[in-house]
């Protein structure tokens, strides 16, 4: 849900986690709310002049390995809150993904943080996960050592497993618009991992797809409520796909009628007709707050050319 009343004071040169490129660049940085903010105070990476697109990659793993237990900690609690605000229409149309251990579904990952508890993300490179900004930054940054990222997660409460390596974060990025202004049109982020999970499981593509509004789409993310249509053999956690037909672009956001649920923040929004293995938006918020489209449709950050520049720049960063 949208947070209220967040204030951050920026002092040039201080270790606030917000980088200021000296007085000459301050005005420009303030105007561009997509300027990167790093969890460790690192400067924004250099942006590409023409981002092109990120091409998908299937990964090197021929198949899943032996199950590995996934530590859950405080997030291993059954969420029984009502979900009616997340479903568009009378029925939840999401279904379990039948093959989460194969590409492209294994490139969509489960993100566990001590701040947001449970989210979804998706790989765009060997060590880079894209997710929602509020998954890694609330009133402060999540502790990188406590961020867990895993692919193809399933299982009962208290005994969840993944057949692939479990990674933690080395650094996280979000935007000035999210960290300092709580602006949902800038509610997106990247997690730089301590392992090359993407080499093994692959990644999704991303691009500034022309006019995704009005096209059939789907949102693919992790369900954590165990009380919806997306259930598979009684398991507590499943990767779910929600189809949608109605979508509208407005003010840097893509609004859509695909059903979502708690845990799906950061999930990729995919328009199969444009690119079946590419994301066109980053799911961030459920319907039910604000007015107009915000009240009626789920929504997330549209991957515009400017957003894509950040994704490409974050992907290129090497963190040691």
Short mmCIF file of N, CA and C in Angstrom, two decimals, residues 40-175:
data_model
loop_
_atom_site.label_atom_id
_atom_site.label_comp_id
_atom_site.label_asym_id
_atom_site.label_seq_id
_atom_site.Cartn_x
_atom_site.Cartn_y
_atom_site.Cartn_z
N UNK A 40 24.14 1.98 -0.37
CA UNK A 40 25.39 2.24 0.33
C UNK A 40 25.96 3.62 0.03
N UNK A 41 25.17 4.49 -0.58
CA UNK A 41 25.62 5.84 -0.87
C UNK A 41 26.47 5.98 -2.11
N UNK A 42 26.62 4.92 -2.89
CA UNK A 42 27.40 4.99 -4.12
C UNK A 42 26.76 5.96 -5.12
N UNK A 43 27.56 6.58 -5.98
CA UNK A 43 26.99 7.48 -6.98
C UNK A 43 26.16 6.73 -8.01
N UNK A 44 25.26 7.42 -8.68
CA UNK A 44 24.48 6.75 -9.74
C UNK A 44 25.40 6.24 -10.84
N UNK A 45 25.11 5.08 -11.40
CA UNK A 45 25.92 4.59 -12.52
C UNK A 45 25.67 5.42 -13.77
N UNK A 46 26.61 5.37 -14.69
CA UNK A 46 26.47 6.12 -15.93
C UNK A 46 25.33 5.55 -16.76
N UNK A 47 24.48 6.43 -17.27
CA UNK A 47 23.35 6.01 -18.08
C UNK A 47 23.76 5.82 -19.53
N UNK A 48 23.20 4.84 -20.20
CA UNK A 48 23.47 4.69 -21.64
C UNK A 48 22.78 5.80 -22.41
N UNK A 49 23.38 6.26 -23.50
CA UNK A 49 22.75 7.30 -24.29
C UNK A 49 21.53 6.77 -25.03
N UNK A 50 21.63 5.52 -25.47
CA UNK A 50 20.50 4.87 -26.14
C UNK A 50 20.40 3.45 -25.58
N UNK A 51 19.41 3.17 -24.71
CA UNK A 51 19.40 1.90 -23.99
C UNK A 51 19.08 0.68 -24.82
N UNK A 52 18.47 0.86 -26.00
CA UNK A 52 18.09 -0.31 -26.80
C UNK A 52 17.10 -1.18 -26.07
N UNK A 53 17.50 -2.41 -25.76
CA UNK A 53 16.64 -3.31 -25.00
C UNK A 53 17.52 -4.34 -24.31
N UNK A 54 16.97 -5.03 -23.34
CA UNK A 54 17.63 -6.15 -22.69
C UNK A 54 17.04 -7.42 -23.28
N UNK A 55 17.87 -8.24 -23.86
CA UNK A 55 17.39 -9.48 -24.48
C UNK A 55 17.30 -10.59 -23.44
N UNK A 56 16.29 -11.45 -23.54
CA UNK A 56 16.16 -12.56 -22.59
C UNK A 56 17.24 -13.60 -22.81
N UNK A 57 17.49 -14.38 -21.75
CA UNK A 57 18.50 -15.44 -21.78
C UNK A 57 17.94 -16.63 -21.01
N UNK A 58 18.08 -17.83 -21.56
CA UNK A 58 17.43 -19.01 -20.97
C UNK A 58 18.20 -19.63 -19.82
N UNK A 59 19.47 -19.26 -19.61
CA UNK A 59 20.25 -19.84 -18.52
C UNK A 59 20.95 -21.11 -18.95
N UNK A 60 21.92 -21.53 -18.14
CA UNK A 60 22.73 -22.68 -18.48
C UNK A 60 22.24 -23.98 -17.86
N UNK A 61 21.36 -23.91 -16.87
CA UNK A 61 20.91 -25.12 -16.18
C UNK A 61 19.99 -25.93 -17.08
N UNK A 62 20.30 -27.21 -17.24
CA UNK A 62 19.45 -28.07 -18.04
C UNK A 62 18.16 -28.42 -17.31
N UNK A 63 18.20 -28.38 -16.00
CA UNK A 63 17.03 -28.68 -15.19
C UNK A 63 17.30 -28.35 -13.74
N UNK A 64 16.30 -28.48 -12.88
CA UNK A 64 16.48 -28.13 -11.47
C UNK A 64 17.40 -29.11 -10.76
N UNK A 65 18.06 -28.64 -9.71
CA UNK A 65 18.90 -29.49 -8.88
C UNK A 65 18.14 -30.00 -7.68
N UNK A 66 18.89 -30.47 -6.70
CA UNK A 66 18.28 -30.98 -5.47
C UNK A 66 17.65 -29.83 -4.68
N UNK A 67 16.52 -30.08 -4.00
CA UNK A 67 15.86 -29.02 -3.24
C UNK A 67 16.75 -28.49 -2.11
N UNK A 68 16.74 -27.17 -1.96
CA UNK A 68 17.47 -26.52 -0.87
C UNK A 68 16.46 -25.82 0.02
N UNK A 69 16.57 -25.93 1.35
CA UNK A 69 15.63 -25.24 2.23
C UNK A 69 15.83 -23.73 2.17
N UNK A 70 14.73 -22.99 2.18
CA UNK A 70 14.79 -21.54 2.14
C UNK A 70 14.46 -20.98 3.51
N UNK A 71 15.41 -20.30 4.18
CA UNK A 71 15.10 -19.68 5.48
C UNK A 71 14.00 -18.64 5.31
N UNK A 72 13.01 -18.67 6.19
CA UNK A 72 11.89 -17.75 6.09
C UNK A 72 11.87 -16.71 7.19
N UNK A 73 12.22 -17.10 8.41
CA UNK A 73 12.24 -16.13 9.50
C UNK A 73 10.88 -15.54 9.77
N UNK A 74 10.84 -14.21 9.95
CA UNK A 74 9.62 -13.54 10.38
C UNK A 74 8.52 -13.59 9.32
N UNK A 75 8.87 -13.85 8.06
CA UNK A 75 7.87 -13.84 6.99
C UNK A 75 7.08 -15.13 6.90
N UNK A 76 7.48 -16.14 7.66
CA UNK A 76 6.81 -17.44 7.56
C UNK A 76 5.55 -17.45 8.42
N UNK A 77 4.63 -16.56 8.08
CA UNK A 77 3.39 -16.41 8.81
C UNK A 77 2.24 -16.37 7.82
N UNK A 78 1.24 -17.15 8.04
CA UNK A 78 0.10 -17.19 7.13
C UNK A 78 -0.61 -15.84 7.12
N UNK A 79 -0.77 -15.27 5.95
CA UNK A 79 -1.42 -13.97 5.78
C UNK A 79 -2.88 -14.21 5.48
N UNK A 80 -3.76 -13.83 6.39
CA UNK A 80 -5.19 -14.09 6.23
C UNK A 80 -6.00 -12.81 6.02
N UNK A 81 -5.31 -11.70 5.69
CA UNK A 81 -6.06 -10.47 5.46
C UNK A 81 -6.91 -10.57 4.19
N UNK A 82 -8.04 -9.85 4.14
CA UNK A 82 -8.89 -9.91 2.94
C UNK A 82 -8.12 -9.48 1.70
N UNK A 83 -8.43 -10.11 0.56
CA UNK A 83 -7.72 -9.81 -0.68
C UNK A 83 -8.63 -9.21 -1.75
N UNK A 84 -9.83 -8.78 -1.36
CA UNK A 84 -10.79 -8.35 -2.38
C UNK A 84 -10.31 -7.15 -3.17
N UNK A 85 -9.47 -6.32 -2.60
CA UNK A 85 -9.04 -5.13 -3.32
C UNK A 85 -8.06 -5.45 -4.45
N UNK A 86 -7.47 -6.62 -4.42
CA UNK A 86 -6.46 -6.97 -5.40
C UNK A 86 -7.05 -7.66 -6.62
N UNK A 87 -8.26 -8.13 -6.50
CA UNK A 87 -8.92 -8.86 -7.57
C UNK A 87 -9.83 -7.91 -8.34
N UNK A 88 -9.72 -7.92 -9.66
CA UNK A 88 -10.54 -7.07 -10.51
C UNK A 88 -11.75 -7.89 -10.95
N UNK A 89 -12.95 -7.41 -10.67
CA UNK A 89 -14.14 -8.16 -11.02
C UNK A 89 -14.55 -9.11 -9.90
N UNK A 90 -15.35 -10.10 -10.24
CA UNK A 90 -15.94 -10.99 -9.24
C UNK A 90 -15.06 -12.18 -8.88
N UNK A 91 -14.13 -12.57 -9.77
CA UNK A 91 -13.40 -13.81 -9.56
C UNK A 91 -11.90 -13.61 -9.73
N UNK A 92 -11.14 -14.33 -8.92
CA UNK A 92 -9.69 -14.36 -9.04
C UNK A 92 -9.34 -15.31 -10.19
N UNK A 93 -8.75 -14.78 -11.26
CA UNK A 93 -8.48 -15.57 -12.46
C UNK A 93 -7.04 -16.10 -12.51
N UNK A 94 -6.28 -15.89 -11.47
CA UNK A 94 -4.89 -16.37 -11.49
C UNK A 94 -4.84 -17.90 -11.37
N UNK A 95 -3.82 -18.46 -11.98
CA UNK A 95 -3.62 -19.91 -11.93
C UNK A 95 -2.16 -20.19 -11.60
N UNK A 96 -1.87 -21.34 -10.99
CA UNK A 96 -0.47 -21.69 -10.72
C UNK A 96 0.32 -21.88 -12.02
N UNK A 97 1.55 -21.43 -12.02
CA UNK A 97 2.44 -21.68 -13.15
C UNK A 97 2.85 -23.15 -13.11
N UNK A 98 2.60 -23.91 -14.17
CA UNK A 98 2.82 -25.35 -14.09
C UNK A 98 4.29 -25.77 -14.06
N UNK A 99 5.18 -24.96 -14.64
CA UNK A 99 6.59 -25.36 -14.71
C UNK A 99 7.49 -24.23 -14.22
N UNK A 100 7.45 -23.90 -12.93
CA UNK A 100 8.26 -22.78 -12.43
C UNK A 100 9.76 -23.05 -12.44
N UNK A 101 10.17 -24.31 -12.68
CA UNK A 101 11.60 -24.65 -12.69
C UNK A 101 12.24 -24.48 -14.06
N UNK A 102 11.45 -24.05 -15.07
CA UNK A 102 12.00 -23.88 -16.41
C UNK A 102 11.91 -22.41 -16.83
N UNK A 103 12.73 -22.04 -17.81
CA UNK A 103 12.72 -20.67 -18.32
C UNK A 103 11.49 -20.49 -19.20
N UNK A 104 10.81 -19.33 -19.16
CA UNK A 104 11.21 -18.09 -18.50
C UNK A 104 10.75 -17.96 -17.04
N UNK A 105 9.91 -18.89 -16.57
CA UNK A 105 9.32 -18.71 -15.24
C UNK A 105 10.35 -18.74 -14.12
N UNK A 106 11.43 -19.50 -14.30
CA UNK A 106 12.43 -19.56 -13.23
C UNK A 106 13.22 -18.26 -13.12
N UNK A 107 13.11 -17.37 -14.11
CA UNK A 107 13.76 -16.06 -14.02
C UNK A 107 12.96 -15.09 -13.17
N UNK A 108 11.76 -15.48 -12.77
CA UNK A 108 10.93 -14.69 -11.86
C UNK A 108 11.18 -15.23 -10.45
N UNK A 109 11.63 -14.38 -9.54
CA UNK A 109 12.17 -14.85 -8.27
C UNK A 109 11.36 -14.35 -7.07
N UNK A 110 11.50 -15.10 -6.00
CA UNK A 110 10.91 -14.77 -4.70
C UNK A 110 11.91 -13.91 -3.94
N UNK A 111 11.46 -12.77 -3.42
CA UNK A 111 12.33 -11.83 -2.69
C UNK A 111 11.83 -11.73 -1.26
N UNK A 112 12.68 -12.09 -0.32
CA UNK A 112 12.34 -12.03 1.09
C UNK A 112 13.22 -10.99 1.75
N UNK A 113 12.62 -9.95 2.33
CA UNK A 113 13.37 -8.91 3.01
C UNK A 113 12.79 -8.69 4.40
N UNK A 114 13.61 -8.17 5.33
CA UNK A 114 13.09 -7.90 6.67
C UNK A 114 12.15 -6.70 6.70
N UNK A 115 12.16 -5.86 5.66
CA UNK A 115 11.30 -4.67 5.63
C UNK A 115 9.92 -5.00 5.06
N UNK A 116 9.89 -5.45 3.82
CA UNK A 116 8.62 -5.70 3.15
C UNK A 116 8.16 -7.15 3.31
N UNK A 117 8.97 -7.97 3.93
CA UNK A 117 8.69 -9.38 4.19
C UNK A 117 8.76 -10.22 2.91
N UNK A 118 7.79 -10.08 2.00
CA UNK A 118 7.76 -10.95 0.83
C UNK A 118 7.39 -10.17 -0.42
N UNK A 119 8.17 -10.35 -1.47
CA UNK A 119 7.92 -9.69 -2.74
C UNK A 119 8.31 -10.62 -3.88
N UNK A 120 8.09 -10.14 -5.10
CA UNK A 120 8.52 -10.83 -6.31
C UNK A 120 9.53 -9.95 -7.01
N UNK A 121 10.43 -10.56 -7.76
CA UNK A 121 11.36 -9.82 -8.60
C UNK A 121 11.63 -10.63 -9.85
N UNK A 122 12.41 -10.10 -10.75
CA UNK A 122 12.76 -10.82 -11.98
C UNK A 122 14.15 -10.41 -12.42
N UNK A 123 14.90 -11.41 -12.82
CA UNK A 123 16.28 -11.20 -13.23
C UNK A 123 16.36 -10.52 -14.60
N UNK A 124 17.32 -9.58 -14.73
CA UNK A 124 17.61 -8.96 -16.02
C UNK A 124 19.07 -9.16 -16.40
N UNK A 125 19.80 -9.91 -15.61
CA UNK A 125 21.21 -10.19 -15.87
C UNK A 125 21.69 -11.25 -14.90
N UNK A 126 22.97 -11.55 -14.94
CA UNK A 126 23.48 -12.64 -14.13
C UNK A 126 23.36 -12.37 -12.63
N UNK A 127 23.41 -11.09 -12.22
CA UNK A 127 23.37 -10.78 -10.79
C UNK A 127 22.46 -9.62 -10.46
N UNK A 128 21.46 -9.34 -11.31
CA UNK A 128 20.62 -8.16 -11.13
C UNK A 128 19.14 -8.54 -11.17
N UNK A 129 18.44 -8.20 -10.09
CA UNK A 129 17.00 -8.45 -9.97
C UNK A 129 16.27 -7.12 -9.95
N UNK A 130 15.20 -7.00 -10.72
CA UNK A 130 14.33 -5.84 -10.71
C UNK A 130 13.12 -6.15 -9.84
N UNK A 131 12.73 -5.19 -9.00
CA UNK A 131 11.58 -5.36 -8.13
C UNK A 131 10.96 -4.00 -7.85
N UNK A 132 9.99 -3.95 -6.97
CA UNK A 132 9.38 -2.67 -6.59
C UNK A 132 10.28 -1.94 -5.59
N UNK A 133 10.26 -0.62 -5.64
CA UNK A 133 11.08 0.15 -4.71
C UNK A 133 10.71 -0.10 -3.26
N UNK A 134 9.41 -0.25 -2.98
CA UNK A 134 9.00 -0.43 -1.59
C UNK A 134 9.39 -1.78 -1.02
N UNK A 135 9.87 -2.68 -1.89
CA UNK A 135 10.35 -3.98 -1.40
C UNK A 135 11.72 -3.87 -0.74
N UNK A 136 12.49 -2.84 -1.07
CA UNK A 136 13.83 -2.70 -0.50
C UNK A 136 14.00 -1.40 0.29
N UNK A 137 13.10 -0.44 0.10
CA UNK A 137 13.19 0.82 0.84
C UNK A 137 11.82 1.20 1.37
N UNK A 138 11.73 1.26 2.71
CA UNK A 138 10.51 1.75 3.35
C UNK A 138 10.86 3.11 3.94
N UNK A 139 11.05 3.21 5.23
CA UNK A 139 11.58 4.44 5.82
C UNK A 139 13.10 4.42 5.84
N UNK A 140 13.67 3.27 5.55
CA UNK A 140 15.11 3.11 5.42
C UNK A 140 15.36 1.90 4.53
N UNK A 141 16.62 1.68 4.18
CA UNK A 141 16.96 0.55 3.33
C UNK A 141 16.88 -0.76 4.11
N UNK A 142 16.47 -1.80 3.43
CA UNK A 142 16.57 -3.14 3.99
C UNK A 142 18.05 -3.49 4.17
N UNK A 143 18.34 -4.31 5.17
CA UNK A 143 19.70 -4.78 5.40
C UNK A 143 20.07 -5.75 4.28
N UNK A 144 21.08 -5.42 3.45
CA UNK A 144 21.41 -6.31 2.31
C UNK A 144 21.68 -7.75 2.73
N UNK A 145 22.30 -7.94 3.89
CA UNK A 145 22.63 -9.30 4.31
C UNK A 145 21.39 -10.11 4.67
N UNK A 146 20.26 -9.41 4.88
CA UNK A 146 19.02 -10.09 5.24
C UNK A 146 18.06 -10.26 4.06
N UNK A 147 18.47 -9.80 2.88
CA UNK A 147 17.66 -9.96 1.68
C UNK A 147 17.96 -11.33 1.07
N UNK A 148 16.93 -12.12 0.82
CA UNK A 148 17.09 -13.44 0.22
C UNK A 148 16.38 -13.44 -1.14
N UNK A 149 17.03 -14.00 -2.14
CA UNK A 149 16.45 -14.12 -3.48
C UNK A 149 16.58 -15.57 -3.92
N UNK A 150 15.47 -16.15 -4.37
CA UNK A 150 15.48 -17.56 -4.79
C UNK A 150 14.53 -17.77 -5.94
N UNK A 151 14.85 -18.75 -6.77
CA UNK A 151 14.05 -19.09 -7.95
C UNK A 151 13.26 -20.36 -7.70
N UNK A 152 12.10 -20.47 -8.35
CA UNK A 152 11.31 -21.72 -8.37
C UNK A 152 10.98 -22.20 -6.96
N UNK A 153 10.58 -21.28 -6.10
CA UNK A 153 10.29 -21.62 -4.70
C UNK A 153 8.88 -22.21 -4.58
N UNK A 154 8.74 -23.25 -3.78
CA UNK A 154 7.43 -23.82 -3.49
C UNK A 154 7.52 -24.55 -2.16
N UNK A 155 6.37 -25.03 -1.68
CA UNK A 155 6.40 -25.82 -0.46
C UNK A 155 5.40 -25.36 0.57
N UNK A 156 5.33 -26.12 1.63
CA UNK A 156 4.44 -25.81 2.74
C UNK A 156 5.06 -24.72 3.62
N UNK A 157 4.20 -24.12 4.44
CA UNK A 157 4.69 -23.14 5.39
C UNK A 157 5.72 -23.78 6.31
N UNK A 158 6.90 -23.15 6.43
CA UNK A 158 7.95 -23.66 7.27
C UNK A 158 8.87 -24.65 6.60
N UNK A 159 8.57 -25.04 5.35
CA UNK A 159 9.43 -26.00 4.66
C UNK A 159 9.51 -25.68 3.17
N UNK A 160 9.79 -24.44 2.86
CA UNK A 160 9.88 -24.03 1.46
C UNK A 160 11.26 -24.34 0.91
N UNK A 161 11.31 -24.69 -0.36
CA UNK A 161 12.58 -25.08 -0.97
C UNK A 161 12.74 -24.43 -2.33
N UNK A 162 13.98 -24.42 -2.80
CA UNK A 162 14.32 -23.99 -4.14
C UNK A 162 15.33 -24.97 -4.72
N UNK A 163 15.24 -25.29 -6.00
CA UNK A 163 16.22 -26.20 -6.61
C UNK A 163 17.45 -25.48 -7.16
N UNK A 164 17.56 -24.18 -6.89
CA UNK A 164 18.67 -23.37 -7.40
C UNK A 164 19.34 -22.62 -6.24
N UNK A 165 20.50 -22.01 -6.47
CA UNK A 165 21.20 -21.30 -5.39
C UNK A 165 20.35 -20.18 -4.78
N UNK A 166 20.56 -19.93 -3.49
CA UNK A 166 19.93 -18.84 -2.77
C UNK A 166 20.94 -17.70 -2.65
N UNK A 167 20.55 -16.49 -3.06
CA UNK A 167 21.46 -15.34 -3.05
C UNK A 167 21.03 -14.32 -2.01
N UNK A 168 21.98 -13.50 -1.58
CA UNK A 168 21.68 -12.31 -0.79
C UNK A 168 22.10 -11.09 -1.60
N UNK A 169 21.86 -9.90 -1.04
CA UNK A 169 22.14 -8.66 -1.76
C UNK A 169 23.52 -8.11 -1.40
N UNK A 170 24.18 -7.53 -2.38
CA UNK A 170 25.40 -6.76 -2.14
C UNK A 170 25.10 -5.26 -2.08
N UNK A 171 24.18 -4.83 -2.93
CA UNK A 171 23.78 -3.41 -2.99
C UNK A 171 22.39 -3.37 -3.58
N UNK A 172 21.66 -2.30 -3.25
CA UNK A 172 20.34 -2.09 -3.82
C UNK A 172 20.25 -0.67 -4.38
N UNK A 173 19.45 -0.53 -5.42
CA UNK A 173 19.22 0.77 -6.03
C UNK A 173 17.71 1.04 -6.08
N UNK A 174 17.34 2.29 -5.93
CA UNK A 174 16.00 2.73 -6.28
C UNK A 174 16.14 4.12 -6.90
N UNK A 175 15.11 4.93 -6.80
CA UNK A 175 15.11 6.24 -7.45
C UNK A 175 14.87 7.36 -6.45
#
